[in-house]
CSV table of C-alpha atoms in Angstrom, one decimal:
chain,number,residue,atom,x,y,z
A,1,MET,CA,107.5,190.1,28.0
A,2,LEU,CA,106.8,186.7,29.6
A,3,THR,CA,103.9,188.3,31.4
A,4,ALA,CA,102.5,189.6,28.2
A,5,ALA,CA,102.8,186.2,26.5
A,6,VAL,CA,101.1,184.5,29.5
A,7,LEU,CA,98.3,187.0,29.5
A,8,PHE,CA,97.9,186.7,25.7
A,9,LEU,CA,97.8,182.9,26.0
A,10,ALA,CA,95.4,183.0,28.9
A,11,GLY,CA,93.1,185.3,27.0
A,12,THR,CA,93.2,183.2,23.9
A,13,LEU,CA,92.5,179.9,25.8
A,14,SER,CA,89.6,181.4,27.8
A,15,GLY,CA,87.6,181.5,24.6
A,16,CYS,CA,88.1,177.8,24.1
A,17,MET,CA,86.7,176.8,27.4
A,18,ALA,CA,83.1,175.5,27.5
A,19,ALA,CA,80.6,177.9,29.0
A,20,PRO,CA,78.8,176.5,32.0
A,21,VAL,CA,75.6,174.7,31.3
A,22,PRO,CA,72.6,176.6,32.6
A,23,PRO,CA,70.3,174.5,34.8
A,24,ASN,CA,67.3,172.9,33.0
A,25,THR,CA,64.4,175.2,33.7
A,26,ALA,CA,62.0,173.7,31.1
A,27,PRO,CA,59.0,172.0,32.5
A,28,PRO,CA,59.2,168.2,32.3
A,29,VAL,CA,57.7,166.7,29.1
A,30,ALA,CA,55.6,163.5,29.4
A,31,LYS,CA,56.9,160.7,27.3
A,32,ALA,CA,54.5,159.5,24.7
A,33,THR,CA,53.2,156.0,25.3
A,34,ALA,CA,51.2,153.8,23.0
A,35,ALA,CA,47.4,154.1,23.4
A,36,PRO,CA,45.8,151.1,25.0
A,37,ALA,CA,44.9,148.7,22.2
A,38,GLU,CA,41.2,148.2,21.6
A,39,ALA,CA,40.0,144.7,22.0
A,40,PRO,CA,39.8,143.1,18.6
A,41,PRO,CA,36.4,142.3,17.3
A,42,ILE,CA,35.2,138.8,18.1
A,43,PHE,CA,33.6,138.5,14.7
A,44,ALA,CA,35.4,139.8,11.6
A,45,SER,CA,32.2,141.5,10.3
A,46,ASN,CA,28.5,142.0,11.1
A,47,ASP,CA,27.7,139.2,8.5
A,48,GLU,CA,29.9,136.8,10.5
A,49,ALA,CA,28.2,137.9,13.8
A,50,LEU,CA,24.8,137.4,12.2
A,51,ALA,CA,25.7,134.0,10.9
A,52,ALA,CA,27.0,133.0,14.4
A,53,ALA,CA,23.8,134.3,16.1
A,54,GLU,CA,21.6,132.4,13.5
A,55,ALA,CA,23.5,129.2,14.3
A,56,ALA,CA,23.2,129.7,18.0
A,57,TYR,CA,19.4,130.3,17.7
A,58,ALA,CA,19.0,127.2,15.5
A,59,ALA,CA,20.8,125.1,18.1
A,60,TYR,CA,18.6,126.6,20.9
A,61,GLU,CA,15.5,125.8,18.9
A,62,ALA,CA,16.6,122.2,18.3
A,63,LEU,CA,17.2,121.7,22.0
A,64,SER,CA,13.8,123.4,22.9
A,65,ASP,CA,12.0,121.2,20.3
A,66,SER,CA,13.6,118.1,21.8
A,67,ILE,CA,12.6,119.1,25.3
A,68,THR,CA,9.0,119.8,24.4
A,69,ALA,CA,8.9,116.5,22.4
A,70,ASP,CA,9.7,114.8,25.7
A,71,GLY,CA,6.8,116.7,27.4
A,72,GLY,CA,9.0,119.4,28.9
A,73,THR,CA,11.0,117.0,31.0
A,74,GLY,CA,14.7,117.4,31.1
A,75,GLY,CA,14.6,121.2,30.6
A,76,ASP,CA,18.1,121.5,32.0
A,77,ARG,CA,19.3,120.2,28.6
A,78,ILE,CA,18.8,123.8,27.4
A,79,GLU,CA,21.6,125.1,29.7
A,80,PRO,CA,24.4,125.0,27.1
A,81,ALA,CA,22.4,127.4,24.8
A,82,ALA,CA,21.2,129.9,27.4
A,83,SER,CA,22.8,132.6,29.5
A,84,PRO,CA,22.7,132.2,33.3
A,85,LYS,CA,20.4,135.2,33.4
A,86,TYR,CA,17.8,133.7,30.9
A,87,LEU,CA,18.1,130.1,32.0
A,88,PRO,CA,15.6,130.3,34.9
A,89,ASP,CA,12.9,131.7,32.6
A,90,LEU,CA,13.4,128.9,30.1
A,91,LEU,CA,13.3,126.2,32.9
A,92,ASP,CA,10.1,127.7,34.2
A,93,SER,CA,8.5,127.6,30.8
A,94,PHE,CA,9.4,123.9,30.4
A,95,VAL,CA,8.0,123.1,33.8
A,96,GLY,CA,4.8,124.9,32.7
A,97,PHE,CA,4.7,122.9,29.5
A,98,SER,CA,5.2,119.6,31.4
A,99,LYS,CA,2.2,120.4,33.5
A,100,THR,CA,-0.1,120.4,30.4
A,101,GLY,CA,0.6,116.8,29.7
A,102,PHE,CA,1.3,117.5,26.1
A,103,ILE,CA,4.2,116.6,23.9
A,104,SER,CA,5.2,118.4,20.7
A,105,ARG,CA,5.8,116.9,17.3
A,106,GLY,CA,7.6,118.8,14.5
A,107,SER,CA,10.3,121.5,14.4
A,108,SER,CA,10.1,125.2,14.9
A,109,THR,CA,12.0,127.4,12.4
A,110,PHE,CA,12.8,131.0,11.9
A,111,ASP,CA,13.4,133.4,9.1
A,112,ASN,CA,13.5,137.2,8.2
A,113,VAL,CA,16.5,137.6,10.4
A,114,SER,CA,18.2,141.0,10.6
A,115,LEU,CA,21.0,142.3,12.8
A,116,ILE,CA,20.1,145.1,15.3
A,117,ARG,CA,23.4,145.3,17.1
A,118,ASN,CA,26.8,143.6,17.4
A,119,SER,CA,29.1,145.0,20.1
A,120,VAL,CA,32.1,144.0,22.2
A,121,GLU,CA,31.2,144.4,25.9
A,122,PRO,CA,33.6,146.2,28.3
A,123,ARG,CA,33.9,143.1,30.4
A,124,GLY,CA,34.8,141.0,27.4
A,125,GLY,CA,32.6,138.9,25.2
A,126,VAL,CA,29.9,140.3,22.9
A,127,SER,CA,26.3,141.3,22.9
A,128,ILE,CA,24.3,140.7,19.7
A,129,GLU,CA,20.6,141.5,19.0
A,130,LEU,CA,18.5,140.3,16.1
A,131,TYR,CA,15.0,140.6,14.8
A,132,LEU,CA,13.6,137.3,13.5
A,133,CYS,CA,10.3,135.6,12.8
A,134,SER,CA,9.7,132.5,14.9
A,135,ASP,CA,7.6,130.0,12.9
A,136,ILE,CA,5.9,127.1,14.8
A,137,SER,CA,3.5,126.2,12.0
A,138,GLU,CA,5.1,122.7,11.7
A,139,VAL,CA,4.8,122.0,15.5
A,140,ARG,CA,1.8,120.1,16.6
A,141,LEU,CA,0.7,119.6,20.2
A,142,ILE,CA,-0.3,116.0,21.1
A,143,ASP,CA,-2.2,115.0,24.3
A,144,LYS,CA,-1.7,111.7,26.3
A,145,THR,CA,-4.2,109.9,24.0
A,146,GLY,CA,-2.3,110.8,20.9
A,147,ALA,CA,-4.8,113.3,19.7
A,148,ASP,CA,-3.7,116.5,18.0
A,149,VAL,CA,-4.8,119.4,20.4
A,150,THR,CA,-3.0,122.2,18.5
A,151,PRO,CA,-5.3,125.3,18.8
A,152,ALA,CA,-6.8,126.0,15.5
A,153,GLY,CA,-6.4,129.8,15.8
A,154,ARG,CA,-2.9,130.0,17.3
A,155,THR,CA,-0.4,132.5,15.9
A,156,ASN,CA,2.2,130.5,14.0
A,157,ARG,CA,4.6,133.3,13.1
A,158,THR,CA,5.7,135.7,15.7
A,159,PRO,CA,8.1,138.7,15.4
A,160,LEU,CA,10.8,138.5,18.0
A,161,GLN,CA,13.7,140.6,19.2
A,162,VAL,CA,16.3,138.1,20.3
A,163,GLY,CA,19.5,138.8,22.3
A,164,PHE,CA,22.7,136.8,22.8
A,165,THR,CA,25.7,137.3,25.0
A,166,SER,CA,29.0,135.6,25.5
A,167,SER,CA,31.7,135.6,28.1
A,168,ALA,CA,35.3,137.0,27.9
A,169,ALA,CA,36.5,133.4,28.5
A,170,ASN,CA,34.7,132.1,25.4
A,171,PRO,CA,33.6,135.1,23.4
A,172,SER,CA,32.5,133.2,20.3
A,173,LEU,CA,30.1,131.0,22.2
A,174,LEU,CA,26.8,132.8,21.9
A,175,LEU,CA,24.2,132.2,24.6
A,176,LEU,CA,20.5,133.1,24.3
A,177,ASP,CA,19.9,136.0,26.7
A,178,LYS,CA,16.4,137.1,25.8
A,179,GLU,CA,13.4,136.6,23.5
A,180,ASP,CA,10.9,139.4,23.4
A,181,VAL,CA,7.9,139.6,21.2
A,182,TRP,CA,8.4,142.6,19.0
A,183,SER,CA,5.7,145.2,19.8
A,184,GLY,CA,6.2,147.3,16.7
A,185,ARG,CA,4.9,146.6,13.2
A,186,ASN,CA,4.7,142.9,12.5
A,187,PHE,CA,7.5,142.1,10.0
A,188,CYS,CA,6.6,138.5,9.7
């Protein structure tokens, strides 16, 4: 009878034992990670980017007018407003102006500004392009004798495609990177 009780008890308890865990044969599942965050925009809107580019171009024009008022000397004063890529072209133009012996009087202006592109660059910083009308109608050329030698038939309003760039270190400081005469329909 003891044997029957032990067998009964052993049989009853065997159902209470945990079954062995089978080995994990499922393929490993990659853990989800957060996607890399996109760089936040430098400017909150295209309107803000346009306003910053207009301010940068106005600062550039003021420096340029100042340099030509001094006969083209001290062209390196334009450096804070120009990209390293565009600076040599600007310096060459001031050297060329200085060789004429002229000085300028008056201020250049611009209007009809529209945004072409505002983008964050992969290396950091931004690239902004605009259309604008450069207006030199108030700028006079004066020779060494003080005579006004401004050409009578010069084009005073010129459509331009203007580009700016900035660095990752100072993304909101826009530097003039190009000025190309627009070859399409004159929007000035």
